Short mmCIF file of C-alpha atoms in Angstrom, two decimals:
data_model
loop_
_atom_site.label_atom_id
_atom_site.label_comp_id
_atom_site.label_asym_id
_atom_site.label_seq_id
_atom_site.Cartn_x
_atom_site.Cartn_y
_atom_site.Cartn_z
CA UNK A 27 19.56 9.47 -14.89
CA UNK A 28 18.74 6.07 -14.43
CA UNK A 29 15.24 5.15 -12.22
CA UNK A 30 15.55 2.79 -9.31
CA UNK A 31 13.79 -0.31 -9.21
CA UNK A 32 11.76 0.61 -6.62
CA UNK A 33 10.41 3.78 -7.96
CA UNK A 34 8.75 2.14 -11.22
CA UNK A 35 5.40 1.70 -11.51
CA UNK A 36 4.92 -1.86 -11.64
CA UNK A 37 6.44 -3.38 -8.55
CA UNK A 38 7.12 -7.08 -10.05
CA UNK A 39 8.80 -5.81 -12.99
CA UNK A 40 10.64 -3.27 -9.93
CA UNK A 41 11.85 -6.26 -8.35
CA UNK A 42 12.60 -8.45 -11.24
CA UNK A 43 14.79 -5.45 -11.81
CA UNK A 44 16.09 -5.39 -8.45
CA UNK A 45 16.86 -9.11 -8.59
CA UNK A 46 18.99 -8.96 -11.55
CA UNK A 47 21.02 -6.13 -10.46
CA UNK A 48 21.71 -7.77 -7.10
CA UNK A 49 22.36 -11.29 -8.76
CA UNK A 50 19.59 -12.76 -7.11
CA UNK A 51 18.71 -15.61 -9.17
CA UNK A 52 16.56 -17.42 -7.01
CA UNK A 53 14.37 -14.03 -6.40
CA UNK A 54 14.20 -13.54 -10.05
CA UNK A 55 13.08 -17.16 -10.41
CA UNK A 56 10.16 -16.72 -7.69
CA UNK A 57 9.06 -13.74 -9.70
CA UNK A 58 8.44 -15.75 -13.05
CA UNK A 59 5.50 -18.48 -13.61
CA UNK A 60 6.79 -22.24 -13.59
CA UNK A 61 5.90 -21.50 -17.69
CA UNK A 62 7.24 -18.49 -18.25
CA UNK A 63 8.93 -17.38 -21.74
CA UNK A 64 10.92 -14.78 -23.20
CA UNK A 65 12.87 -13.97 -26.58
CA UNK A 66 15.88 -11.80 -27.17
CA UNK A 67 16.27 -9.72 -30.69
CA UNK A 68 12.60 -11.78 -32.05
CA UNK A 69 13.99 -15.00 -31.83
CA UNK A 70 12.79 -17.85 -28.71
CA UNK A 71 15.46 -18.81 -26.06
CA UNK A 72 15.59 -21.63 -23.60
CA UNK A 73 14.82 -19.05 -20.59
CA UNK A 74 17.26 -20.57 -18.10
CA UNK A 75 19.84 -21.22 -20.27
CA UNK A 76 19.97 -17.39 -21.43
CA UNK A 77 19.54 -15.85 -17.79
CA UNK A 78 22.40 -18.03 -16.80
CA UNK A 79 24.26 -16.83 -19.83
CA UNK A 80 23.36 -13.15 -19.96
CA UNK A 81 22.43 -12.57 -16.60
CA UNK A 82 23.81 -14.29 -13.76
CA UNK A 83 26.95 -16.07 -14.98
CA UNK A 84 27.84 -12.56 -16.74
CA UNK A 85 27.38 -9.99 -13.86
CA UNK A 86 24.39 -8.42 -15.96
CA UNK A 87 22.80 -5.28 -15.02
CA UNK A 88 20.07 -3.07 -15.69
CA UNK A 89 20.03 0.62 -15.45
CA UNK A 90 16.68 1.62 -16.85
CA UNK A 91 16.76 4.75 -18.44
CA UNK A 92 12.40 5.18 -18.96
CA UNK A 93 9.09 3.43 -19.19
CA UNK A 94 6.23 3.32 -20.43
CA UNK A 95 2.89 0.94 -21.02
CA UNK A 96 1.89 1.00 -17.29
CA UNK A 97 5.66 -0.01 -16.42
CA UNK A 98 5.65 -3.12 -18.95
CA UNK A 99 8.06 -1.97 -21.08
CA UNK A 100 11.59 -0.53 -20.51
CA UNK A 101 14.42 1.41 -21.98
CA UNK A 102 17.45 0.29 -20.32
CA UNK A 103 21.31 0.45 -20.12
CA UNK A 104 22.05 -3.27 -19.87
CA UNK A 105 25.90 -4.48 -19.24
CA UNK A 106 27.27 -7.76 -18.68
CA UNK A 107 30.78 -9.43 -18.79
CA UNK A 108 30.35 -10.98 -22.08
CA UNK A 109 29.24 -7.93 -24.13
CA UNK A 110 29.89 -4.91 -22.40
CA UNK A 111 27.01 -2.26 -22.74
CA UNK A 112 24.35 -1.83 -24.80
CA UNK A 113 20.83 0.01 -24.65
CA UNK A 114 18.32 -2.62 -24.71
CA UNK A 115 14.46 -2.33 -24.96
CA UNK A 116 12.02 -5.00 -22.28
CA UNK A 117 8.62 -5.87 -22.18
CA UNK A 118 7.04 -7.61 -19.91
CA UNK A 119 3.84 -9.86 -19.95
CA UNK A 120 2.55 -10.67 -16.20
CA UNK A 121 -0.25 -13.56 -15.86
CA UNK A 122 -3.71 -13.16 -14.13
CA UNK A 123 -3.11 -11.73 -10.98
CA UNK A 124 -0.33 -9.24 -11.80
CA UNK A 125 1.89 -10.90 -9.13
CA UNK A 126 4.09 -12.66 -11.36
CA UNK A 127 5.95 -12.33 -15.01
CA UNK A 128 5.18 -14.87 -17.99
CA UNK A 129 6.89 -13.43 -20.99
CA UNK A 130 9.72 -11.23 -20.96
CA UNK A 131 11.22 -9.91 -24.26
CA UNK A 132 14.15 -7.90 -24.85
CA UNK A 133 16.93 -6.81 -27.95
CA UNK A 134 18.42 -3.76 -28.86
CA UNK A 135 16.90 -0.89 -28.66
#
């Protein structure tokens, strides 16, 4: 049984969550510092070029299955147009202030 965003433990990585899954690009942006990075599978991606690709030019969402590290990292059921469903592993680095998300990395779990 998948958990709802708003029921894991960290609340940015909740909404970052929530903002995929609602197609919300502009609320995912807010959530992200003006620097922020991310991989997929080990290997460095242009971040807006892949969320536009795998996120929200794809219908891609995120049905997280578990957590753990303090609600950093995730197990979850992703899906998009492009490549169907997979289960996908996310971790998630926030800056000083735990209010926003500088490094996101995700692949296959």
């Amino acid at each position: 049984m998948a958990i709802a965003p708003a029921e894991l433990s960290d609340p940015v990585v909740g909404a970052l969550v929530a903002a995929v899954n609602a197609h919300d690009k502009d609320a995912f942006l807010k959530l992200l510092t003006a620097d922020a990075t991310m991989s997929d599978d080990g290997s460095e991606r242009d971040l807006h070029h892949w969320i536009d690709r795998e996120i929200f030019d794809s219908g891609g969402h995120m049905d997280v299955q578990s957590e753990s590290d303090d609600g950093h990292a995730l197990v979850v059921d992703y899906r998009n147009d492009t490549w169907g469903g997979m289960r996908t592993l996310w971790r998630f680095t926030l800056a000083p202030g735990g209010d926003r998300i500088s490094r996101f990395e995700t692949g296959q779990a």
